[in-house]
Coordinates of C-alpha atoms and ligand atoms in Angstrom, one line a residue:
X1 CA 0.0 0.0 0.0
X2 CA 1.5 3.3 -1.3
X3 CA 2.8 5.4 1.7
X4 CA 2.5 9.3 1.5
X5 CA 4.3 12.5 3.0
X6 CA 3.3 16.1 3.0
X7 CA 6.3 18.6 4.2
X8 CA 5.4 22.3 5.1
X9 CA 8.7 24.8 5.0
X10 CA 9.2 27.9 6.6
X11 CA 11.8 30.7 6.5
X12 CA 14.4 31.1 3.5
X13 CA 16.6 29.0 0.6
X14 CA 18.2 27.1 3.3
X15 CA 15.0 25.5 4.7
X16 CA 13.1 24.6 1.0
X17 CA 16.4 22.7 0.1
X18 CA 16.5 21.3 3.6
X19 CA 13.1 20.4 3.3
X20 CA 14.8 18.7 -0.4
X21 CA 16.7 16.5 1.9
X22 CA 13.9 15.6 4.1
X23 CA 11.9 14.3 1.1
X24 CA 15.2 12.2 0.0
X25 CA 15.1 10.3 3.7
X26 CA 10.9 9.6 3.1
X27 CA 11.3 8.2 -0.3
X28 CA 14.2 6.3 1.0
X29 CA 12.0 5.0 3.9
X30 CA 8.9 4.3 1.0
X31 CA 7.1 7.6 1.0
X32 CA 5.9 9.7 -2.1
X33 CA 4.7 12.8 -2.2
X34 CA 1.1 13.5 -1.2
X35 CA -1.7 15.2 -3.0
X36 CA -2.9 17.4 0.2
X37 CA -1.8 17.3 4.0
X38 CA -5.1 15.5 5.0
X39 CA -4.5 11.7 3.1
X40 CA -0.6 11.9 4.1
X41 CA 0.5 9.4 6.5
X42 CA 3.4 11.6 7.5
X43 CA 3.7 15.4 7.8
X44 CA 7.0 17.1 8.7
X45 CA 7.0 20.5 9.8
X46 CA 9.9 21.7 8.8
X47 CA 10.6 25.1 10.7
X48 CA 12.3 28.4 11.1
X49 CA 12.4 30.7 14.1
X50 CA 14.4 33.8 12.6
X51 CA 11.5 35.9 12.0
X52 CA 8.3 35.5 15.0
X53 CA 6.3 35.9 11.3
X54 CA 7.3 32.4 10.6
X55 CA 7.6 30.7 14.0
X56 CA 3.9 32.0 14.9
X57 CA 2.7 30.7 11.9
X58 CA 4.4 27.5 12.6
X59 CA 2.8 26.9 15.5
X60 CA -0.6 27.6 14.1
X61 CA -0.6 25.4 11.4
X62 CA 0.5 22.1 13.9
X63 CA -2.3 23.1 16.2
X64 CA -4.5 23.0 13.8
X65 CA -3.8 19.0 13.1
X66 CA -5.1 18.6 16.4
X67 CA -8.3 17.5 15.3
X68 CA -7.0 15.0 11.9
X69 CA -4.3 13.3 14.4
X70 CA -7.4 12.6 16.7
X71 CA -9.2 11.4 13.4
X72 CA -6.2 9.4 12.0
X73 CA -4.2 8.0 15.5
X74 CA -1.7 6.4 12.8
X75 CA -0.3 10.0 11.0
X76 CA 2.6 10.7 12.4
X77 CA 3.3 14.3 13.1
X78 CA 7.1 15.5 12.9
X79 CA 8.7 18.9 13.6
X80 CA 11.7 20.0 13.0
X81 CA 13.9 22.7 11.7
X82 CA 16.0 25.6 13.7
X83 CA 12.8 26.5 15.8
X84 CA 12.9 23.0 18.1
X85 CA 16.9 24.1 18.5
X86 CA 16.0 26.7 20.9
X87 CA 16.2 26.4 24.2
X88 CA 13.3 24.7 25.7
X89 CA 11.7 25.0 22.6
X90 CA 11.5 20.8 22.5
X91 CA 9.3 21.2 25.7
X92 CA 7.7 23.6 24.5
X93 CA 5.9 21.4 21.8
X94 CA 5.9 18.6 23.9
X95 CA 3.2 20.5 26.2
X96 CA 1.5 22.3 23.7
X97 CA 1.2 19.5 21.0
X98 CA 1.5 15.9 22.7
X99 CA 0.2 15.0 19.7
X100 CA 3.2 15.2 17.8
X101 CA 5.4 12.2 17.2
X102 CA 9.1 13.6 16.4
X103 CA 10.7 16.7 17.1
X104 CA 14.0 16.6 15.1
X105 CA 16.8 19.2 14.8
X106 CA 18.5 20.7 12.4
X107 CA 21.7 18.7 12.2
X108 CA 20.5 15.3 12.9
X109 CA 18.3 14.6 9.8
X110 CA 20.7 11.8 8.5
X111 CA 19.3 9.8 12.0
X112 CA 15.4 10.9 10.5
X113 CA 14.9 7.4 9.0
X114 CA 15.5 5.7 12.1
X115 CA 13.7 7.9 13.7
X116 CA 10.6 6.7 11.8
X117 CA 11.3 3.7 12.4
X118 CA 11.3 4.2 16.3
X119 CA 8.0 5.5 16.2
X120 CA 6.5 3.1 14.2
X121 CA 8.1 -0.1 16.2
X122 CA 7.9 1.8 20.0
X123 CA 4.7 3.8 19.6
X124 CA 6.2 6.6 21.4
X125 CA 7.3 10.0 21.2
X126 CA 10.5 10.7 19.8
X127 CA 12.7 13.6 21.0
X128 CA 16.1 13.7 19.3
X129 CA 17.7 16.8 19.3
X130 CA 21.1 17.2 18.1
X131 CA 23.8 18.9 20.8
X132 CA 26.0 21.0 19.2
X133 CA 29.8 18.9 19.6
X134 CA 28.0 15.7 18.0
X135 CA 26.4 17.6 15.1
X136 CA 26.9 16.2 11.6
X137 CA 25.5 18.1 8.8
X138 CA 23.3 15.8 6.0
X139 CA 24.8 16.3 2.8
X140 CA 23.4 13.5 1.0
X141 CA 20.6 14.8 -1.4
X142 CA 18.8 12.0 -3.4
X143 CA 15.6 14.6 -4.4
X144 CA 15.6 17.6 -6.1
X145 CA 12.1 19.7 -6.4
X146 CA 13.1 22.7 -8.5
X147 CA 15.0 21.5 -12.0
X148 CA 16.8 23.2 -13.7
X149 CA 17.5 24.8 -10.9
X150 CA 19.4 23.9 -7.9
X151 CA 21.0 24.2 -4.5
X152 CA 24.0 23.2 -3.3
X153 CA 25.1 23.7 0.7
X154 CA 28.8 25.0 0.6
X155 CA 28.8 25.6 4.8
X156 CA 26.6 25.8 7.7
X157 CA 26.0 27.9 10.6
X158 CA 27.4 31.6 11.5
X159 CA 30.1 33.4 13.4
X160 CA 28.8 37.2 13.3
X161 CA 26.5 36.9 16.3
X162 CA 24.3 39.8 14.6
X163 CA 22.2 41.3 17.9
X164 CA 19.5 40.4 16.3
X165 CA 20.0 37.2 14.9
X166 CA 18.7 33.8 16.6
X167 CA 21.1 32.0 13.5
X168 CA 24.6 30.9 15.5
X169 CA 22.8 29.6 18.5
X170 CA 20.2 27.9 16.4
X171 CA 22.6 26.7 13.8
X172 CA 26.3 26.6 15.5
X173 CA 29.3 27.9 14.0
X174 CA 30.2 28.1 10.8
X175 CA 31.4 24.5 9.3
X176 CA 32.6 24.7 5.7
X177 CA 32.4 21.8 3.6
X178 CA 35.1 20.3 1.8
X179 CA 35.7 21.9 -1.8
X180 CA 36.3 18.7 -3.4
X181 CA 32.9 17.4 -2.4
X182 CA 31.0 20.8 -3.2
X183 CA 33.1 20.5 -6.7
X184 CA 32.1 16.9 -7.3
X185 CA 28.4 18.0 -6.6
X186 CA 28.3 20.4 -8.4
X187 CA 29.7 18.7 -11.6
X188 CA 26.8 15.7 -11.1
X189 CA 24.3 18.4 -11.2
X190 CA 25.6 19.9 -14.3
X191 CA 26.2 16.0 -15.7
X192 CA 23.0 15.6 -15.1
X193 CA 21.3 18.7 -17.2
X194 CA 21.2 21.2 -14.3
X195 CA 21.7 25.0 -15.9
X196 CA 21.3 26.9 -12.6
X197 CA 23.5 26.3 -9.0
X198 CA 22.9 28.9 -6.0
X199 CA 25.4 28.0 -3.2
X200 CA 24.3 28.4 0.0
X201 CA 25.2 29.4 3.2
X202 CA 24.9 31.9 6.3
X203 CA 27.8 33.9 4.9
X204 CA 29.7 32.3 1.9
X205 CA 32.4 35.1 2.0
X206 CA 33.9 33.1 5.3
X207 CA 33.8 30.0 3.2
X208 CA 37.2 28.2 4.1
X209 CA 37.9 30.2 7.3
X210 CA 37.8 27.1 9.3
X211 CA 39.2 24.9 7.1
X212 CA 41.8 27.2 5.5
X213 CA 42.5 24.9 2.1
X214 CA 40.4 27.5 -0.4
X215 CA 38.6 30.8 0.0
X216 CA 34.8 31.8 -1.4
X217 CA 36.6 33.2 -4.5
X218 CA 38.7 30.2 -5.5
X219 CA 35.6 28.0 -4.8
X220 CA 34.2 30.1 -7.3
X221 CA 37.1 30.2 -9.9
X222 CA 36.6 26.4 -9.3
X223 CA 33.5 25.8 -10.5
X224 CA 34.1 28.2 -13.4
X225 CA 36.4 26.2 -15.1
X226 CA 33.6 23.7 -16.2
X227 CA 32.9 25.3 -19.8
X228 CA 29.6 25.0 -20.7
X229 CA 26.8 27.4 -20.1
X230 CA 25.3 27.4 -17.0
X231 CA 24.7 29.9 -14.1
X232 CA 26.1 30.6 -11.1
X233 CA 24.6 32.2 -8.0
X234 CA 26.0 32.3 -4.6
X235 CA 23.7 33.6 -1.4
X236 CA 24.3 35.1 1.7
X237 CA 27.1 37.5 1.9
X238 CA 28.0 39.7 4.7
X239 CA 29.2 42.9 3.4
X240 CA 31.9 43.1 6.5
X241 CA 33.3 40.3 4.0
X242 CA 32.8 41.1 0.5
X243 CA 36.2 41.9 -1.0
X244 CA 38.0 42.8 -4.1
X245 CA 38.9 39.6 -4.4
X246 CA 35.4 37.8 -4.8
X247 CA 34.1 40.9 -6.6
X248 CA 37.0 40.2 -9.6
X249 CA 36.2 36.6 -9.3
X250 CA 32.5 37.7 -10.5
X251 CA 33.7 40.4 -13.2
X252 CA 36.1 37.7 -14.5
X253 CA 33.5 34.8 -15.3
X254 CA 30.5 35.0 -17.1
X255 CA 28.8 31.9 -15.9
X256 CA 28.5 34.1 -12.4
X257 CA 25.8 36.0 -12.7
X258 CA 25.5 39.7 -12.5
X259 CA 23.6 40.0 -9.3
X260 CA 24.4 40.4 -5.8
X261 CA 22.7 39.9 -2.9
X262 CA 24.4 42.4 -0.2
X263 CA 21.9 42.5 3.0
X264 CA 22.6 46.2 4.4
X265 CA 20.3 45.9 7.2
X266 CA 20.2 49.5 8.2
X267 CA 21.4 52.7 6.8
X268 CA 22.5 54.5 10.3
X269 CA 26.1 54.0 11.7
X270 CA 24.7 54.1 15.1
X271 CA 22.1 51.2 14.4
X272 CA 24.7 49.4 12.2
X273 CA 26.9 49.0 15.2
X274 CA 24.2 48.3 18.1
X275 CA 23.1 45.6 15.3
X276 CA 26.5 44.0 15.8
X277 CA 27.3 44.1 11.8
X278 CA 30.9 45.4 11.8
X279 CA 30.4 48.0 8.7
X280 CA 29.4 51.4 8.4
X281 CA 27.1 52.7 5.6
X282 CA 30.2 54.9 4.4
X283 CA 32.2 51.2 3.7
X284 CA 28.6 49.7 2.6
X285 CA 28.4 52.3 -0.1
X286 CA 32.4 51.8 -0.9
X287 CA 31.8 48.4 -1.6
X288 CA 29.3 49.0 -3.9
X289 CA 30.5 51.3 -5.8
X290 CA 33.7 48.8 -5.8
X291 CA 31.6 46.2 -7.2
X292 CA 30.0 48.8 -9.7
X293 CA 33.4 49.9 -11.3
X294 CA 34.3 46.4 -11.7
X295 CA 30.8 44.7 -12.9
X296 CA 28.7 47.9 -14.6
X297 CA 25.8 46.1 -15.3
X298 CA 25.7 44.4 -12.1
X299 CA 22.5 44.6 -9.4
X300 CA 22.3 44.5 -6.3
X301 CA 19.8 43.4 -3.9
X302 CA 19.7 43.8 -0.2
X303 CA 17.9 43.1 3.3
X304 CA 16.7 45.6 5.6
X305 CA 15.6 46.1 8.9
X306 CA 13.1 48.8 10.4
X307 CA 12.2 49.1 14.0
X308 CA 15.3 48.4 15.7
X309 CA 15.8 49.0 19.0
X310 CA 16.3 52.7 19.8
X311 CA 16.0 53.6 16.2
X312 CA 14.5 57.2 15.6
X313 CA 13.0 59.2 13.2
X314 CA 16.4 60.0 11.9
X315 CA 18.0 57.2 11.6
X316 CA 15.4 55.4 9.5
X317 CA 16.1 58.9 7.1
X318 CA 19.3 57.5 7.2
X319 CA 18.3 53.8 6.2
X320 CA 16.1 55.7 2.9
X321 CA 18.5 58.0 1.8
X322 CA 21.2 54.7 1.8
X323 CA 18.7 53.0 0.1
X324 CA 18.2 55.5 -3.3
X325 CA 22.4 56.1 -3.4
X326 CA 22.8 52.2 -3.8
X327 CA 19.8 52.2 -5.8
X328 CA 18.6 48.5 -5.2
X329 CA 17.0 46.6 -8.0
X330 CA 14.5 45.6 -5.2
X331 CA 14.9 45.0 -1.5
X332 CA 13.7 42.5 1.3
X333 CA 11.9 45.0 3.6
X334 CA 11.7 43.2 7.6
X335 CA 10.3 44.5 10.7
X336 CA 12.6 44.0 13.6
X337 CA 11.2 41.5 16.1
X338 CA 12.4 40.2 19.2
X339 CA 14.1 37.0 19.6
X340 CA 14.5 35.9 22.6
X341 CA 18.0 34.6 23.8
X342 CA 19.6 37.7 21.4
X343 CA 21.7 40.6 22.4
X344 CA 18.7 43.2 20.7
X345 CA 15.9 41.0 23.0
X346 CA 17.4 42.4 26.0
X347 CA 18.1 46.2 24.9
X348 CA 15.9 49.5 25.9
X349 CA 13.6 51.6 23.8
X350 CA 11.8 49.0 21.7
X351 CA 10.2 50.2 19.2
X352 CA 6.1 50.6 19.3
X353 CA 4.3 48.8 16.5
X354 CA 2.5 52.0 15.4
X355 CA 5.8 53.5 14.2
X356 CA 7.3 50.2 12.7
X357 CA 4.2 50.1 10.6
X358 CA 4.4 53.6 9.3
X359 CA 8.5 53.3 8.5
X360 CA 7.9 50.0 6.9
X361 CA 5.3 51.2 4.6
X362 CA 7.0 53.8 3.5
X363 CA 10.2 52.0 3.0
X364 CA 8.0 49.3 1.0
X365 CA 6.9 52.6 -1.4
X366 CA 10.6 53.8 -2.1
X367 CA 11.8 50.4 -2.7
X368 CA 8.4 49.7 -5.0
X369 CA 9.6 53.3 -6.5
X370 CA 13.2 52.0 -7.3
X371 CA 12.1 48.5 -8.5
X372 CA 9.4 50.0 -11.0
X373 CA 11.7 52.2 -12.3
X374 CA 14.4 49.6 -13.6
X375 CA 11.6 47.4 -14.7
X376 CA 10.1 50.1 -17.3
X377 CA 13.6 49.8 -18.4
X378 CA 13.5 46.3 -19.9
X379 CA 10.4 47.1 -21.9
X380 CA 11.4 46.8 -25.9
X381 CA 14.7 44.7 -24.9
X382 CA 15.3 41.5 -25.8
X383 CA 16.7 39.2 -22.4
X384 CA 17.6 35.8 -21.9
X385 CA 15.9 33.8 -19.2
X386 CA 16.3 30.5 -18.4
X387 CA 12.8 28.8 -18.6
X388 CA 12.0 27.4 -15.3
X389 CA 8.5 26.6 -15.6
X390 CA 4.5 26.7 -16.9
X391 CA 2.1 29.1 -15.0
X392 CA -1.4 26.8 -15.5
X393 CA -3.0 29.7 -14.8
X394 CA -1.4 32.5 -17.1
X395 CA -1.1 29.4 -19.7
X396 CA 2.5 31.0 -20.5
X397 CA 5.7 29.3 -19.3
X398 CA 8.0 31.4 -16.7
X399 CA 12.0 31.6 -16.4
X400 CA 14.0 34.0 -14.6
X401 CA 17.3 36.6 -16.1
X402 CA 20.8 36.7 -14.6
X403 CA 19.2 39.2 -12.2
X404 CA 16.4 37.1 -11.0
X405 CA 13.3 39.0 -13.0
X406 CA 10.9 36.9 -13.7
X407 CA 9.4 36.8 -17.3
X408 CA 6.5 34.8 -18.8
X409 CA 5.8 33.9 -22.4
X410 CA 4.2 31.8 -24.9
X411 CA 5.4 29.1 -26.7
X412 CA 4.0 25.5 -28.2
X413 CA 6.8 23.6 -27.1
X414 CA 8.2 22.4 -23.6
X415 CA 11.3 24.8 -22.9
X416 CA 11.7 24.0 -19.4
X417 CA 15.6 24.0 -18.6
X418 CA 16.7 25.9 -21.5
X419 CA 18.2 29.2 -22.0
X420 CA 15.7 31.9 -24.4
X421 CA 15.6 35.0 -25.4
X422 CA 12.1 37.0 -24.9
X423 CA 11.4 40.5 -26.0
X424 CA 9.9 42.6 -23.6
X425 CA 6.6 43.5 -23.8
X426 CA 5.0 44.7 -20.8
X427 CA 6.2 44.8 -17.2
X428 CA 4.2 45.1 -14.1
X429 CA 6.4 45.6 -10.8
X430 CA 9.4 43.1 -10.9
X431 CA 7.7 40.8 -13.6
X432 CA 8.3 41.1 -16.8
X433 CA 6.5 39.7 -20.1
X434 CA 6.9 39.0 -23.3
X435 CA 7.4 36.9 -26.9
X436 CA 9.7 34.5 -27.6
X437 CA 12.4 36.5 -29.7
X438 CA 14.2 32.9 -31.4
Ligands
SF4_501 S1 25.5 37.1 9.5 FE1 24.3 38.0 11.2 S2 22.2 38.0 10.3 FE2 23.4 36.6 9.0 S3 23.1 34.6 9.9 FE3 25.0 35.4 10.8 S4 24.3 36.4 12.7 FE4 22.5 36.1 11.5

């Protein structure tokens, strides 16, 4: 009797690829994919506590199995993911949903099989968080969701303690993986008809540090050597660590593409450094223009923050005004919110909801500004996306440029995984659409 699985992610990159890896372990224990969350036999939560947004949401959605788990005693409910590596947060779930089977962490997911297998034999709950000497990072990925497309993990975990940031004690510190292994990964996937890698991790720029055989930008040079078109995307870097080095190293290979993901976080020297993030906006805005003398037509993308602790009226003016000189092609806009167990958790002069709202819309509108601006630019030019997908709905199939626009188009033949050009047509916020040009 066929066996099904139903996985619900939360948070960023990191987690839908983890959430990859988690489908890899239930096919390899007989699972496919479900059609809905109701006729699966297993449902992993697969969380993220960085934002409340997500972890609130979290715990919504496995309260609300309450009532199917009493229906169906044999589901089996698992959670896991970077919110049960909090302290106490196991307990936490234990009390408020007995019902659930597993709580797994985030570095133990090669033991997630077994753990299945507990449950099923022993009836009971499972609790098997990993503690952070023994960790050992899964690297075996036998499912991959999002062809042509993929991820690859190049490290794990963080150093920067950000005062924010719930990441290193959630995650650990930063592990790199060896370069031969990312190397032969990476070669399978493009064996195998793969035309897009991101690598992955907290900060790529400290790639190495800890293992001190070869830097980000070698990595890089690395993988370039393979000569075939594909592309190459790298996400997250801390600008405290983007150098001359890595920024050549993008300038120098085509296959990288033109876009760079550079979270500034604030635009206020005196937020920047209550934030723990080791820059001021003066050697923010060096860096990009660094990066803009050597790569013209590159763009630049960024995270920021609004509501920090103690942040006034004038520093947020600082945060826009950095915001139109680096002139984003379109930004991930966050309200500050409290994780407890940070440095920021514990400071003075939170910041009132009414006044986060008001600086958040209107940081929202400038960036909106900004992002409609480039886009009327590509209307009449002819780009090249890679085709990623159909859109049922629009009837068109989708693909994104080297700087992550998304365009649809027509066509009467299956394009998915290769590389078209399409002629702007119209463009409506950071989509783009148009007709197939060749
Ligand atoms: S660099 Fe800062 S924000 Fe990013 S994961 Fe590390 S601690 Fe968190």
């Amino acid at each position: 009797m066929n066996k099904y699985y139903w996985i619900v992610t939360y948070g960023c990159q990191m987690n839908v690829h983890e959430s990859e890896k988690i489908a890899g372990i239930l096919r390899s224990c007989g699972y496919t994919e479900g059609t809905c969350q109701e006729k699966a036999d297993i449902i992993v939560f697969n969380t993220c506590c960085i934002r409340e947004n997500a972890e609130n949401h979290a715990y919504g959605n496995i309260g609300a199995l309450k009532k199917l788990k009493k229906q169906r005693r044999d589901l089996i409910i698992a959670v896991g993911g970077c919110m049960t590596q909090q302290v106490g947060a196991a307990e936490k779930l234990k009390k408020k949903f007995p019902f659930v089977d597993i709580v797994f962490g985030t570095h133990n997911l090669s033991s997630f099989g077994q753990m299945i297998e507990k449950k099923l034999s022993t009836k009971k709950t499972i609790v098997d968080i990993w503690d952070k000497e023994s960790a050992v990072d899964h690297e075996d990925i036998s499912y991959r969701t999002s062809y042509p497309n993929a991820w690859v993990n190049i490290m794990y975990g963080c150093n920067n303690f950000c005062s924010y940031c719930i990441v290193p004690y959630v995650r650990g510190r930063e592990r790199s993986r060896d370069s031969e292994d990312i190397i032969k990964e990476v070669n399978t996937l493009l064996d195998s008809g793969y035309k897009e890698i991101t690598l992955l991790g907290q900060n790529v720029n400290s790639y190495g540090n800890d293992r001190g055989e070869c830097t980000f930008p070698q990595l890089l040079q690395k993988i370039c050597s393979r000569k075939e078109k594909f592309r190459l995307r790298f996400m997250t870097s801390n600008p405290k660590d983007f150098g001359e080095e890595l920024v050549r190293v993008i300038a120098e290979n085509e296959q990288i593409c033109n876009l760079v993901h550079l979270p500034v976080q604030a635009g206020s020297d005196r937020i920047l450094k209550l934030m723990n993030r080791k820059y001021t906006a003066k050697e923010y805005l060096e860096k990009v223009e660094m990066l803009r003398k050597y790569v013209p037509d590159c763009q630049l993308t960024t995270d920021i923050m609004v509501g920090f602790p103690t942040e006034t009226e004038e520093d947020f003016q600082q945060t826009l005004s950095l915001v139109k000189e680096a002139n984003f092609s379109t930004a991930f806009t966050f309200v500050y919110s409290k994780r407890s167990g940070t440095v920021a958790a514990t400071m003075d002069g939170q910041i009132s909801e009414e006044i986060k709202k008001d600086r958040i819309m209107r940081l929202v509108d400038l960036v909106n500004q900004q992002t409609r601006r480039l886009s009327a630019t590509y209307e009449g030019r002819t780009i090249e996306i890679l085709c990623e997908d159909f859109d049922d709905k629009r009837g068109q199939y989708l693909g994104r440029d080297e700087y992550g626009r998304m365009g649809y188009f027509q066509a009467d033949r299956n394009l998915i995984g290769e590389f078209v050009k399409i002629k702007i047509d119209k463009t409506s916020g950071v989509s783009l659409e148009g007709t197939l040009a060749e």
